[in-house]
DNA sequence: CAAATTTTGGCAAACGATTGCCATGTGACG
DNA sequence: CGTCACATGGCAATCGTTTGCCAAAATTTG
C-alpha cells in the first residue's frame, strides 16, 4: 500500500496503532462492586430482583468502568441477536435508499441493529447471503427478492422473513399497490390520446416487474390500448441506449420503463438522437427516485412510499421476533401501500 | 396494522408463520457422526489435525444436517466477530452509495460481514452508534465523521477505526486529494476569466468541508481570485433556494457548492429565478454523484473515487484486525486518493 | 420469641464453538 | 519383541452473559 502524506496537518505522524484496550466484563464489574456476576446482570436486566441501593452501587461501578453488556455473549445465551438484516438487490440504486432509510429508523426505534446486504442483482448471491447471515440475525427483510419461491420457502424454515415488493405463499410482505398505480399510468396516457405504448421490462426474476407488466396490460385492456413488452433490461442508465433504440423501431407514442433509472437512461439517449420528449414520445418511469425531478425533462413517474415500506417491513419483522408472536387473522401476511402518479414534463399529448 | 389483500394471487392465505426450525449444532453433528465435538470443529478449521477419512465423513454428515458453525459462538470464543461497521452521515445521500458499494465488495473479499449505520448527520448519534456497536464488531469505518477529535481518540482506544474523508492524529484514514482538486476547480474558473467566486459551505463539523474551503482559498490566492464563504448549509437540495438567493446578492460570477446535491438545489432555484447557467453564473459541485450528469445543465464537479475509498478503508481495517498487524513506516496512517474535475455545461466563461 | 414469609444474593449450569493437553492406537525401527 | 514417535481423537476449560434454584438474611406474623 503506497502512502502519500501531503497537506494534511496533524494527521500523518506514523504513530503505531495501539491494540484496543480490553473492555470491562460483567466479572470485573462484579469484583469491583463486591457482588456476584448474577447480581450485576440483574441490576441491568431485572431491576425488581435486586435491592435498590445495591443496584445503584452496581450501576455506578459499571458506569465508572465503562461497562456495557457484551452483545455477542447475550446473543449466545438468549439465541436472539437483536439484529435484523436488510437485503437489497443493488445498494447503489437510489430507489433502495428510501427503503434503507425507513428500515434504519424503524430498527433504531425497535432497538435493533440493522445489517445491510447487497445481493448484487443475483439470486445465487442473495441466497448465499441469507445462508451466511442466517445464524447471526433474528430475521431478514428481503427487498425485491429475486429468489425463486422454493428458495424463499426453504429459507423461511430457518429464519423469519419479511418481503418488500415481492410476495410468496405464507410469507409476510409489504408491497406497493401496483394495480392502482399502473391503472393511474394508463389512464394518464389514454387521457392524452395515446393508443399504444411499450413497456421496457426489468430483470426476468423481478416480481414487481411482473406485477407492473400485468397491471399495465390489464389497464391497457380496459382502456383499449395496445401494450407491448420489450426487454429484459438491466435497470441502469447504461441500458438506456439499447432500450430507447428498440422503442424507436416501433410506432408507439409512449414508453413506460421498468424504473426511473432506466427511464433516465432512455431520456438521455432520446435527447442524443434528437427525439423530443414529450412531443414525439412520452416517457414514464417507476419509483420517483432522487433525480426524477431534475432530469431533462423531469420525469413522470409512479411514486411509492419506499421509506414507509422499509419501516413497515422492519416493524413486521420485529413483531414476528417478539417472543409470543403468532400472526393470525388481522395480523395477516400482506400489507399494500398506496402509490401515486407524479405527472411531470416527460409525458404529454400523443403526437397527431 | 390494517391489512388489505387485493390482487395478490397466491399470497394472502393467512397461514400462521411457523417458528424457525432449530439449526444443527456442532454437538448434533458430532453425535450423528459418532465423534467428539472437537473432531468436528477440527474437521472444519484444522484439517491437518484430523484423519482424512474421518474428516470426509464428518463433512458429509454436516452437509446432510445443513450445519454451519454459529458465528455468535465463534465470536464469543475468539473475540473476533468478522464483522465491520461502516458509518455514514446520511445513507440517502447518493454520494455515500459509492463508498458503501466499495466497502461491500472489499468486505466480501475479506470474508467480513458489513454493518451499515446511519449517523443522521449528528455527532451525538454517531458516537452513540459507535458505542452501541463497539463490542459487536471488529472495527469501524467512519465516513466523513462529524465527531470531534477527542471523541475519535476515545473511541479508538476501544475499537480499531479507519476514517474516510477525515483525518485525526494517529488514526488511519483514506481521503480525497482536495488540495489538487480545489486547484483544478480554481484553475478552471480562472481560465474562464472569473475574478471571484462564492463557496457555499456545508455542515460546520465537516472535515472535508473545511479542507475544501482551505484548498479553494489557497488556490484562489495563487490565481489572484477573490473567494467568499457562505453558509453553513445542510447539504440537501432543499437548501438550494436559500443558498442560491444568497449568492445572487453578490457580484460573484461563479459559485462552488459544498457538494453536488446542494449544487443541484442551487441550479433548480437559479432556473426558477431566471438566472442562466453558465452564461450569468457558473456552478461547480463536489462528488460527481448520480444525477450530476443529467441535471440541467449538467454539473461541473470534482469527482472522487468513492468506491475505491470505501474499498481501501475496509482493506485497511481488515489489515489492522488481522492478528499480528502493527502498521509502521510504509504502512502509515494516511492514504490520499486522486480527484478529477469533470467539466460539464454548468460552468463557462465569466459574463463580461 | 418462634415460625412463616419475603427479599436478596450467590452458585452453577447452560448457550456453541475452540483449543491445550492428554491418552490412546498405530506403525517404524533397532 | 521392545521402544519410540507420531497421528489421532477425546476431555475439559474457556469466552461473557443469563437464569433456575437454593440459602441466608430480613421482615412480618402469630
XYZ file of C-alpha atoms (C1' of nucleotides) in Angstrom:
764
model
C 0.000 0.000 0.000
C 1.707 3.168 -1.141
C 1.020 6.012 1.174
C 1.418 9.671 0.459
C 1.145 12.324 3.102
C 0.531 15.785 1.802
C -1.136 18.861 3.090
C -2.632 17.038 5.984
C -1.764 18.926 9.133
C -1.705 16.911 12.312
C -2.565 13.740 10.536
C 0.295 11.617 9.362
C 2.588 11.020 12.271
C 3.289 7.384 11.681
C 2.160 6.583 15.141
C 1.725 2.899 15.797
C -1.896 1.927 16.111
C -2.451 0.718 19.652
C -4.339 -2.502 20.142
C -7.763 -1.817 21.594
C -7.891 -1.802 25.338
C -9.809 -4.648 26.926
C -13.396 -3.914 27.698
C -14.840 -4.291 31.160
C -16.775 -7.526 31.635
C -19.541 -8.431 33.985
C -16.962 -10.228 36.115
C -14.726 -7.212 36.533
C -17.730 -5.117 37.475
C -18.851 -7.740 39.967
C -15.409 -7.826 41.564
C -15.127 -4.066 41.720
C -18.578 -3.816 43.261
C -18.057 -6.720 45.605
C -21.063 -8.705 44.408
C -21.711 -11.761 42.262
C -21.997 -11.574 38.496
C -25.606 -12.607 38.721
C -26.318 -9.520 40.772
C -24.694 -7.303 38.173
C -26.678 -8.987 35.450
C -29.908 -8.489 37.339
C -29.069 -4.909 38.158
C -29.241 -4.302 34.444
C -31.961 -6.591 33.203
C -34.134 -7.376 36.173
C -34.230 -4.348 38.478
C -37.051 -5.708 40.619
C -34.936 -8.659 41.605
C -32.203 -6.668 43.332
C -32.097 -4.266 46.241
C -32.473 -0.653 45.322
C -29.253 0.534 46.914
C -27.208 -2.459 45.691
C -28.451 -1.690 42.224
C -27.417 1.968 42.416
C -23.997 0.917 43.585
C -23.517 -1.672 40.830
C -24.680 0.751 38.177
C -22.289 3.385 39.440
C -19.349 0.992 39.353
C -20.345 -0.162 35.877
C -20.517 3.408 34.707
C -17.092 4.139 36.132
C -15.598 1.132 34.355
C -17.379 1.969 31.127
C -19.084 -1.387 31.179
C -21.819 -2.368 28.814
C -23.020 -5.939 28.343
C -21.321 -7.785 25.515
C -23.940 -8.273 22.815
C -22.218 -11.373 21.492
C -22.433 -13.146 24.800
C -26.020 -12.023 25.256
C -26.832 -13.368 21.826
C -25.230 -16.707 22.532
C -27.155 -17.056 25.757
C -30.542 -15.862 24.566
C -30.430 -17.002 20.993
C -31.532 -13.536 19.970
C -29.111 -11.141 18.375
C -31.374 -8.106 18.215
C -30.053 -7.685 14.737
C -32.015 -7.846 11.510
C -30.671 -7.943 8.006
C -31.945 -5.897 5.115
C -31.077 -7.319 1.737
C -31.358 -5.209 -1.393
C -30.534 -6.126 -4.986
C -28.242 -3.152 -5.511
C -27.350 -0.659 -2.853
C -26.295 1.980 -5.371
C -29.758 2.081 -6.872
C -31.228 5.239 -5.336
C -34.614 3.574 -5.149
C -33.430 1.467 -2.269
C -32.014 4.256 -0.190
C -35.554 5.163 0.789
C -36.182 1.622 1.950
C -32.883 1.623 3.799
C -33.680 4.905 5.493
C -37.069 3.696 6.655
C -35.639 0.414 7.834
C -32.866 2.224 9.706
C -35.358 4.375 11.504
C -37.710 1.556 12.438
C -34.799 -0.591 13.550
C -33.497 2.159 15.784
C -36.931 2.590 17.325
C -37.234 -1.127 17.972
C -33.685 -1.075 19.387
C -32.473 -3.403 16.688
C -29.200 -3.287 14.825
C -29.557 -3.260 11.067
C -27.225 -5.111 8.742
C -27.387 -4.287 5.075
C -26.561 -6.815 2.417
C -26.127 -6.252 -1.284
C -27.342 -9.172 -3.378
C -25.737 -7.759 -6.500
C -28.873 -8.405 -8.561
C -28.096 -12.082 -8.271
C -30.364 -14.764 -6.780
C -27.420 -17.035 -6.073
C -25.560 -14.347 -4.232
C -28.741 -13.443 -2.390
C -29.278 -16.991 -1.215
C -25.681 -17.285 -0.095
C -26.045 -14.050 1.839
C -29.120 -15.346 3.642
C -27.386 -18.565 4.470
C -24.210 -16.909 5.697
C -26.025 -14.366 7.822
C -28.778 -16.690 8.947
C -27.484 -17.591 12.368
C -26.214 -14.090 13.102
C -29.508 -12.259 12.783
C -33.038 -12.604 14.103
C -34.577 -12.228 10.692
C -34.459 -10.814 7.209
C -36.146 -8.141 5.202
C -35.678 -9.149 1.596
C -36.309 -6.298 -0.781
C -37.393 -7.088 -4.324
C -36.061 -10.566 -3.795
C -35.024 -12.411 -6.925
C -35.004 -15.786 -5.216
C -37.456 -18.363 -6.546
C -40.430 -19.235 -4.337
C -38.978 -22.607 -3.293
C -35.763 -20.990 -2.134
C -37.756 -18.483 -0.115
C -39.800 -21.251 1.471
C -36.654 -23.126 2.371
C -35.043 -20.025 3.827
C -38.167 -19.234 5.820
C -37.913 -22.528 7.645
C -34.714 -21.410 9.303
C -35.301 -17.686 9.532
C -38.093 -15.231 9.913
C -38.517 -13.355 6.689
C -40.460 -10.300 5.605
C -40.608 -9.366 1.950
C -40.779 -5.957 0.339
C -42.220 -5.681 -3.156
C -42.426 -9.396 -3.505
C -44.994 -11.913 -2.378
C -44.682 -15.589 -1.733
C -47.219 -18.003 -0.194
C -47.323 -17.772 3.575
C -44.710 -15.063 3.887
C -45.367 -11.659 5.356
C -44.802 -8.883 2.876
C -45.126 -5.194 2.209
C -45.864 -4.309 -1.381
C -46.740 -1.230 -3.379
C -50.172 -1.054 -4.908
C -49.148 -1.685 -8.488
C -52.696 -2.485 -9.558
C -53.841 1.020 -8.791
C -50.547 2.548 -9.871
C -50.478 1.012 -13.298
C -54.117 1.994 -13.775
C -53.156 5.581 -12.999
C -50.375 5.453 -15.565
C -52.536 4.012 -18.319
C -55.398 6.390 -17.574
C -52.952 9.268 -17.797
C -51.675 8.086 -21.185
C -55.141 7.308 -22.508
C -56.414 10.719 -21.490
C -53.669 12.208 -23.619
C -54.786 10.285 -26.651
C -52.121 7.605 -26.681
C -53.280 4.390 -28.364
C -50.287 2.179 -27.689
C -47.202 2.059 -25.509
C -44.104 -0.008 -24.980
C -43.099 -1.419 -21.601
C -39.374 -1.755 -21.064
C -39.082 -4.741 -18.762
C -36.557 -5.164 -15.969
C -34.866 -8.353 -14.795
C -36.815 -11.507 -15.591
C -36.835 -12.640 -11.955
C -38.240 -9.353 -10.711
C -41.585 -9.926 -9.035
C -42.511 -6.263 -9.065
C -41.547 -6.135 -12.733
C -44.052 -8.888 -13.386
C -46.726 -7.111 -11.339
C -46.080 -3.896 -13.203
C -46.435 -5.520 -16.573
C -49.517 -7.481 -15.509
C -51.117 -4.303 -14.189
C -50.231 -2.284 -17.269
C -51.605 -4.920 -19.572
C -54.852 -5.258 -17.658
C -55.299 -1.488 -17.573
C -54.422 -1.259 -21.257
C -57.156 -3.762 -21.993
C -59.661 -1.722 -20.010
C -58.804 1.400 -21.936
C -58.437 -0.299 -25.275
C -54.737 0.499 -25.583
C -52.142 -1.709 -27.149
C -49.265 -2.687 -24.878
C -46.015 -4.311 -25.931
C -43.228 -5.543 -23.724
C -39.535 -5.311 -24.537
C -36.576 -6.487 -22.574
C -35.460 -7.648 -20.130
C -33.105 -4.758 -19.485
C -30.755 -4.253 -16.576
C -32.251 -1.347 -14.655
C -29.352 1.085 -15.014
C -28.881 4.197 -17.115
C -26.383 2.182 -19.146
C -29.261 0.183 -20.602
C -30.920 3.358 -21.820
C -29.479 3.391 -25.331
C -30.447 -0.178 -26.174
C -33.912 0.291 -24.733
C -34.528 3.641 -26.415
C -33.320 2.405 -29.770
C -35.635 -0.572 -29.510
C -38.589 1.698 -28.843
C -37.761 3.807 -31.871
C -38.298 0.827 -34.148
C -41.988 0.856 -33.199
C -44.855 3.244 -33.779
C -45.592 3.518 -30.059
C -46.184 7.074 -28.832
C -45.346 6.324 -25.217
C -42.912 4.238 -23.278
C -43.156 3.026 -19.708
C -39.842 1.935 -18.221
C -39.308 -0.683 -15.538
C -37.963 2.051 -13.289
C -36.725 5.638 -13.217
C -33.062 4.827 -13.595
C -33.769 3.047 -16.847
C -36.178 5.805 -17.881
C -33.500 8.422 -17.301
C -31.097 6.440 -19.468
C -33.776 6.360 -22.147
C -34.307 10.110 -21.856
C -30.589 10.695 -22.329
C -30.490 8.511 -25.423
C -33.597 10.116 -26.892
C -32.007 13.543 -26.443
C -28.876 12.277 -28.183
C -30.936 11.047 -31.099
C -32.930 14.245 -31.332
C -36.241 12.749 -30.325
C -38.280 15.381 -28.498
C -39.942 14.371 -25.227
C -42.903 14.525 -24.766
C -43.802 15.991 -28.169
C -42.760 12.902 -30.105
C -42.648 10.349 -27.344
C -43.925 10.309 -23.763
C -41.791 8.625 -21.122
C -42.990 7.295 -17.763
C -40.984 5.616 -15.020
C -41.495 3.903 -11.696
C -40.186 4.836 -8.228
C -39.757 8.647 -8.245
C -36.125 8.368 -7.245
C -33.719 11.178 -6.464
C -33.093 12.725 -9.861
C -36.509 12.120 -11.372
C -37.488 15.695 -10.625
C -34.438 17.335 -12.173
C -33.607 15.195 -15.178
C -34.481 16.633 -18.521
C -37.370 16.786 -18.999
C -38.478 15.993 -15.448
C -39.879 12.505 -15.343
C -43.485 11.451 -14.940
C -43.299 8.516 -12.572
C -45.193 6.350 -10.147
C -44.122 7.233 -6.629
C -44.048 4.549 -3.981
C -43.714 5.037 -0.278
C -40.337 3.426 -0.054
C -39.389 4.828 3.321
C -42.640 3.608 4.771
C -42.199 0.236 3.141
C -38.796 -0.193 4.768
C -40.140 0.895 8.125
C -43.236 -1.305 7.984
C -41.217 -4.311 6.963
C -38.847 -3.940 9.885
C -41.755 -3.378 12.243
C -43.432 -6.514 10.979
C -40.223 -8.432 11.442
C -39.804 -7.047 14.940
C -43.345 -8.161 15.765
C -42.573 -11.586 14.381
C -39.474 -11.965 16.502
C -41.046 -10.754 19.697
C -41.438 -13.746 21.991
C -45.041 -14.895 21.787
C -45.996 -13.637 18.370
C -48.057 -15.792 16.053
C -49.742 -13.662 13.476
C -53.233 -14.757 12.580
C -56.400 -13.088 11.388
C -55.903 -9.346 11.405
C -52.173 -9.755 11.529
C -52.135 -11.447 8.145
C -49.198 -11.521 5.812
C -49.681 -8.907 3.095
C -49.634 -5.186 3.504
C -50.302 -2.978 0.499
C -49.033 0.599 0.383
C -50.639 3.145 -1.912
C -48.868 4.544 -4.943
C -49.249 7.892 -6.610
C -48.596 9.051 -10.144
C -46.420 12.162 -10.212
C -47.025 13.887 -13.503
C -44.086 15.908 -14.781
C -42.958 17.137 -18.173
C -41.832 13.877 -19.748
C -45.356 12.863 -20.685
C -47.989 14.694 -22.655
C -50.405 14.519 -25.573
C -49.767 11.890 -28.194
C -48.398 13.256 -31.461
C -51.091 13.575 -34.091
C -51.782 -2.660 11.478
C -54.566 -2.639 8.906
C -54.054 -5.214 6.242
C -55.597 -5.255 2.810
C -55.299 -8.133 0.434
C -56.022 -7.341 -3.154
C -54.939 -8.627 -6.487
C -52.241 -10.721 -4.983
C -52.612 -14.249 -6.260
C -51.248 -16.989 -4.044
C -50.114 -14.566 -1.437
C -52.502 -13.863 1.356
C -53.547 -17.125 2.881
C -53.385 -16.152 6.495
C -51.165 -19.059 7.229
C -49.584 -18.989 10.648
C -45.893 -18.211 10.477
C -44.070 -21.251 11.774
C -41.320 -20.731 14.290
C -37.935 -21.296 12.710
C -36.687 -24.842 12.921
C -33.708 -25.396 15.176
C -30.356 -25.276 13.477
C -27.884 -28.099 13.682
C -25.122 -27.522 16.241
C -21.664 -28.916 16.461
C -22.939 -31.332 19.094
C -25.678 -32.759 16.910
C -23.200 -33.249 14.092
C -20.755 -34.937 16.463
C -23.445 -37.293 17.696
C -24.665 -38.120 14.219
C -21.112 -38.756 13.071
C -20.152 -40.685 16.187
C -17.210 -38.465 17.083
C -16.409 -35.775 19.629
C -17.267 -32.131 19.053
C -13.590 -31.291 18.979
C -13.186 -33.541 15.984
C -16.000 -31.825 14.163
C -14.510 -28.471 14.965
C -11.138 -29.535 13.678
C -12.606 -31.115 10.581
C -13.671 -27.610 9.646
C -10.940 -25.366 10.905
C -7.846 -27.548 11.248
C -7.920 -30.216 8.528
C -4.347 -31.386 9.182
C -5.276 -32.349 12.698
C -7.826 -34.977 11.726
C -7.724 -38.167 9.701
C -8.607 -37.796 6.052
C -11.446 -40.303 6.044
C -12.864 -39.157 9.389
C -12.908 -35.659 8.017
C -14.768 -36.680 4.851
C -17.320 -38.476 6.972
C -17.843 -35.558 9.355
C -18.174 -33.113 6.497
C -20.716 -35.334 4.791
C -22.817 -35.606 7.954
C -22.565 -31.842 8.495
C -23.703 -31.259 4.934
C -26.636 -33.594 5.380
C -27.709 -31.793 8.550
C -27.219 -28.394 6.964
C -24.760 -27.470 9.661
C -22.689 -24.340 9.604
C -20.799 -23.022 12.611
C -22.705 -20.480 14.655
C -20.968 -17.129 14.133
C -22.102 -15.852 17.511
C -20.454 -18.696 19.360
C -17.312 -18.355 17.276
C -17.239 -14.664 18.052
C -17.584 -15.226 21.763
C -14.778 -17.746 21.778
C -12.344 -15.919 19.518
C -13.209 -12.362 20.393
C -13.445 -11.633 16.693
C -16.775 -11.153 15.009
C -15.549 -10.906 11.426
C -17.902 -8.008 11.150
C -17.020 -4.414 10.465
C -19.273 -1.415 10.657
C -19.483 1.343 8.098
C -20.923 4.562 9.442
C -22.140 7.278 7.088
C -23.723 10.635 7.919
C -26.751 10.053 5.701
C -27.428 6.889 3.807
C -29.824 8.580 1.391
C -27.105 10.896 0.153
C -26.110 9.311 -3.159
C -22.517 10.278 -2.541
C -22.209 7.583 0.046
C -23.611 4.770 -2.054
C -20.282 4.602 -3.854
C -18.467 4.243 -0.564
C -20.955 1.630 0.555
C -20.563 -0.311 -2.663
C -16.791 -0.354 -2.410
C -16.910 -1.291 1.240
C -19.379 -4.093 0.480
C -17.102 -5.525 -2.149
C -13.940 -5.333 -0.083
C -15.735 -6.801 2.909
C -16.989 -9.708 0.855
C -13.489 -10.356 -0.432
C -12.051 -10.289 3.065
C -14.921 -12.570 4.170
C -16.226 -9.936 6.524
C -19.812 -9.028 7.211
C -20.598 -5.379 6.771
C -22.956 -3.461 9.028
C -24.117 -0.059 7.908
C -25.008 2.660 10.328
C -26.642 5.983 9.628
C -25.391 8.761 11.869
C -28.163 11.093 10.746
C -25.693 13.958 10.269
C -25.395 14.076 14.021
C -22.178 13.698 16.039
C -24.083 12.619 19.116
C -25.947 9.951 17.250
C -22.710 8.870 15.616
C -20.950 8.475 18.935
C -23.851 6.517 20.359
C -23.781 4.250 17.345
C -20.087 3.534 17.810
C -20.607 2.815 21.449
C -23.598 0.568 20.897
C -21.944 -1.404 18.126
C -18.473 -1.385 19.624
C -18.394 -4.836 21.137
C -20.250 -6.438 18.247
C -17.790 -5.570 15.503
C -14.066 -5.834 14.902
C -13.765 -2.252 13.818
C -15.278 0.802 12.218
C -15.013 2.721 9.020
C -16.259 6.188 9.819
C -17.126 8.153 6.723
C -16.953 11.927 6.865
C -17.142 11.646 10.624
C -18.537 14.653 12.418
C -17.189 13.575 15.782
C -14.662 15.896 17.414
C -11.052 14.705 17.569
C -11.212 13.887 21.283
C -14.246 11.676 20.772
C -12.458 9.874 17.965
C -9.408 9.335 20.132
C -11.533 7.976 22.910
C -13.375 5.654 20.558
C -10.106 4.442 19.053
C -8.962 3.186 22.418
C -11.689 0.588 22.425
C -12.040 -0.071 18.723
C -9.994 -0.110 15.593
C -11.040 2.770 13.419
C -10.361 3.809 9.854
C -11.565 7.169 8.625
C -12.757 8.196 5.189
C -12.544 11.845 4.219
C -11.492 12.831 7.659
C -8.150 12.853 9.391
C -7.295 12.758 13.059
C -3.907 12.345 14.735
C -2.729 8.761 14.790
C -5.752 7.333 13.006
C -5.584 5.558 9.701
C -7.547 7.311 7.005
C -8.397 7.425 3.344
C -9.006 10.893 1.988
C -9.588 12.504 -1.373
C -6.913 14.812 -2.667
C -8.752 18.071 -2.071
C -5.578 20.121 -2.442
C -5.200 19.121 -6.044
C -8.953 19.023 -6.633
C -9.629 22.529 -5.454
C -6.668 23.756 -7.501
C -8.244 22.180 -10.555
C -11.514 23.931 -9.842
C -9.973 27.337 -9.349
C -7.722 26.952 -12.393
C -10.796 26.078 -14.430
C -12.652 29.162 -13.227
C -9.629 31.431 -13.614
C -9.036 30.216 -17.148
C -12.569 31.295 -17.952
C -11.919 34.793 -16.703
C -13.718 34.598 -13.383
C -12.341 37.039 -10.819
C -14.309 35.965 -7.776
C -16.488 33.138 -6.550
C -18.651 32.183 -3.630
C -18.228 28.943 -1.705
C -21.423 27.515 -0.233
C -20.250 25.753 2.890
C -21.659 22.519 4.276
C -22.049 21.480 7.906
C -19.679 23.255 10.274
C -18.305 19.983 11.657
C -17.481 18.612 8.229
C -13.763 17.988 7.941
C -13.864 17.639 4.183
C -15.845 20.872 4.019
C -13.030 22.606 5.857
C -10.418 21.056 3.548
C -12.404 22.123 0.530
C -12.643 25.681 1.688
C -8.987 25.785 2.724
C -7.930 24.428 -0.652
C -10.168 26.776 -2.571
C -8.904 29.768 -0.672
C -5.271 28.831 -1.142
C -5.791 28.245 -4.845
C -7.738 31.469 -5.144
C -4.787 33.315 -3.617
C -2.445 31.726 -6.118
C -4.588 32.820 -9.022
C -5.469 36.178 -7.558
C -9.168 35.405 -7.280
C -11.458 36.585 -4.557
C -13.180 33.837 -2.581
C -16.077 34.286 -0.182
C -17.673 31.685 2.009
C -21.375 31.461 2.801
C -23.212 29.034 4.938
C -23.253 26.620 6.584
C -25.984 24.922 4.590
C -27.423 21.461 5.048
C -26.218 19.541 2.021
C -29.611 18.725 0.515
C -31.468 20.091 -2.492
C -33.841 21.718 -0.040
C -31.102 24.187 0.909
C -30.733 25.228 -2.704
C -33.094 28.188 -2.634
C -31.550 29.855 0.412
C -28.051 29.294 -0.920
C -28.842 30.489 -4.441
C -30.602 33.584 -3.198
C -27.637 34.424 -1.009
C -25.292 34.167 -3.972
C -27.491 36.481 -6.016
C -26.897 39.284 -3.536
C -23.220 39.324 -4.572
C -21.369 40.225 -7.734
C -19.670 36.816 -7.888
C -19.681 35.198 -11.332
C -19.200 31.689 -10.059
C -20.350 29.561 -7.182
C -18.769 26.404 -5.777
C -21.110 24.327 -3.649
C -20.141 22.072 -0.763
C -21.423 19.121 -2.781
C -23.463 18.153 -5.821
C -26.732 17.704 -4.012
C -26.580 21.277 -2.796
C -25.363 22.410 -6.239
C -28.339 20.752 -7.889
C -30.675 22.518 -5.487
C -28.972 25.758 -6.424
C -29.360 25.030 -10.132
C -33.066 24.426 -9.646
C -33.504 27.688 -7.805
C -31.489 29.626 -10.365
C -33.685 28.229 -13.136
C -36.768 29.303 -11.166
C -35.410 32.790 -10.846
C -34.463 33.003 -14.498
C -30.728 33.135 -13.956
C -28.985 31.469 -16.885
C -26.250 28.964 -16.131
C -23.428 29.253 -17.124
C -23.963 32.480 -19.069
C -24.712 34.567 -15.985
C -23.343 32.329 -13.282
C -21.106 29.259 -13.313
C -21.874 26.472 -10.851
C -19.445 23.815 -9.635
C -20.048 20.973 -7.205
C -18.171 18.222 -5.435
C -18.617 14.427 -5.644
C -19.983 13.696 -9.146
C -22.967 11.866 -7.732
C -25.673 10.050 -9.639
C -27.653 12.859 -11.223
C -24.780 15.273 -11.782
C -24.586 14.219 -15.407
C -28.244 14.649 -16.197
C -29.350 17.643 -14.190
C -29.899 20.841 -16.115
C -27.407 21.970 -17.141
C -25.147 19.011 -16.403
C -22.946 19.852 -13.480
C -19.228 20.570 -13.488
C -17.956 18.754 -10.439
C -14.936 17.293 -8.715
C -15.132 13.514 -8.945
C -13.739 11.426 -6.129
C -13.066 7.740 -6.213
C -15.699 6.919 -3.660
C -15.926 3.228 -4.437
C -12.197 2.898 -4.109
C -12.222 4.898 -0.897
C -14.747 2.528 0.630
C -12.807 -0.492 -0.513
C -9.438 0.806 0.663
C -10.823 1.735 4.032
C -12.219 -1.723 4.619
C -8.990 -3.297 3.416
C -7.015 -1.139 5.805
C -9.340 -2.112 8.619
C -9.036 -5.774 7.716
C -5.251 -5.451 7.786
C -5.485 -3.767 11.160
C -7.603 -6.532 12.618
C -5.521 -9.365 11.247
C -3.655 -10.924 14.183
C -0.100 -9.592 14.170
C -0.599 -6.290 12.404
C 1.167 -3.211 13.672
C 1.408 -0.628 10.941
C 4.638 1.320 10.928
C 6.762 3.081 8.334
C 5.359 2.309 4.915
C 2.077 1.255 6.410
C 1.437 4.707 7.737
C -1.944 6.162 8.505
C -2.994 8.413 5.639
C -3.869 7.384 2.140
C -4.714 10.047 -0.419
C -6.826 9.224 -3.456
C -6.682 11.403 -6.567
C -9.575 13.589 -7.620
C -10.579 14.699 -11.068
C -12.509 17.703 -12.287
C -15.318 16.684 -14.600
C -16.178 19.697 -16.707
C -19.758 19.829 -17.904
C -22.105 22.541 -19.039
C -22.779 24.310 -15.737
C -19.543 26.268 -15.879
C -18.146 28.520 -18.582
C -16.745 31.940 -19.360
C -17.424 34.711 -16.898
C -20.010 37.244 -18.103
C -18.346 40.375 -19.442
C -39.926 -15.118 70.853
C -40.617 -18.705 67.416
C -42.316 -19.616 62.986
C -43.631 -18.344 58.494
C -42.783 -15.447 54.710
C -40.498 -12.492 51.738
C -36.253 -10.320 49.990
C -31.983 -10.726 48.321
C -27.692 -12.512 46.557
C -24.817 -16.429 45.179
C -23.889 -20.942 42.827
C -23.681 -23.289 38.803
C -25.442 -24.798 34.520
C -26.370 -23.623 30.244
C -25.579 -21.240 25.119
C -21.991 -23.220 20.793
C -17.657 -23.225 19.437
C -12.347 -23.559 20.017
C -8.076 -25.437 21.743
C -4.326 -27.002 25.079
C -3.430 -31.104 26.953
C -3.557 -35.901 27.495
C -4.490 -40.847 26.321
C -4.858 -43.903 23.230
C -3.605 -46.637 18.891
C -0.655 -47.365 15.017
C 3.493 -48.109 12.639
C 8.566 -47.999 12.261
C 12.916 -49.064 13.644
C 16.696 -51.135 16.158
C 9.977 -58.023 20.560
C 10.648 -53.631 22.939
C 10.859 -48.838 22.431
C 9.804 -44.599 20.465
C 7.493 -41.319 17.658
C 3.691 -39.694 15.702
C -1.022 -39.497 14.241
C -5.496 -39.145 16.027
C -9.452 -38.280 18.933
C -11.429 -37.074 23.471
C -11.729 -34.324 27.851
C -12.474 -30.157 29.782
C -11.709 -25.252 30.316
C -12.827 -21.020 28.260
C -15.282 -16.830 26.193
C -19.390 -13.259 28.821
C -23.901 -13.468 29.884
C -28.444 -15.153 31.750
C -31.346 -17.622 34.899
C -33.337 -21.560 37.780
C -32.620 -22.899 42.104
C -31.260 -22.580 46.733
C -29.696 -20.473 51.105
C -29.059 -16.720 54.099
C -30.916 -12.649 55.842
C -34.530 -9.629 56.830
C -39.120 -8.969 57.646
C -43.729 -9.972 59.114
C -46.909 -12.631 61.707
C -48.963 -15.359 65.476
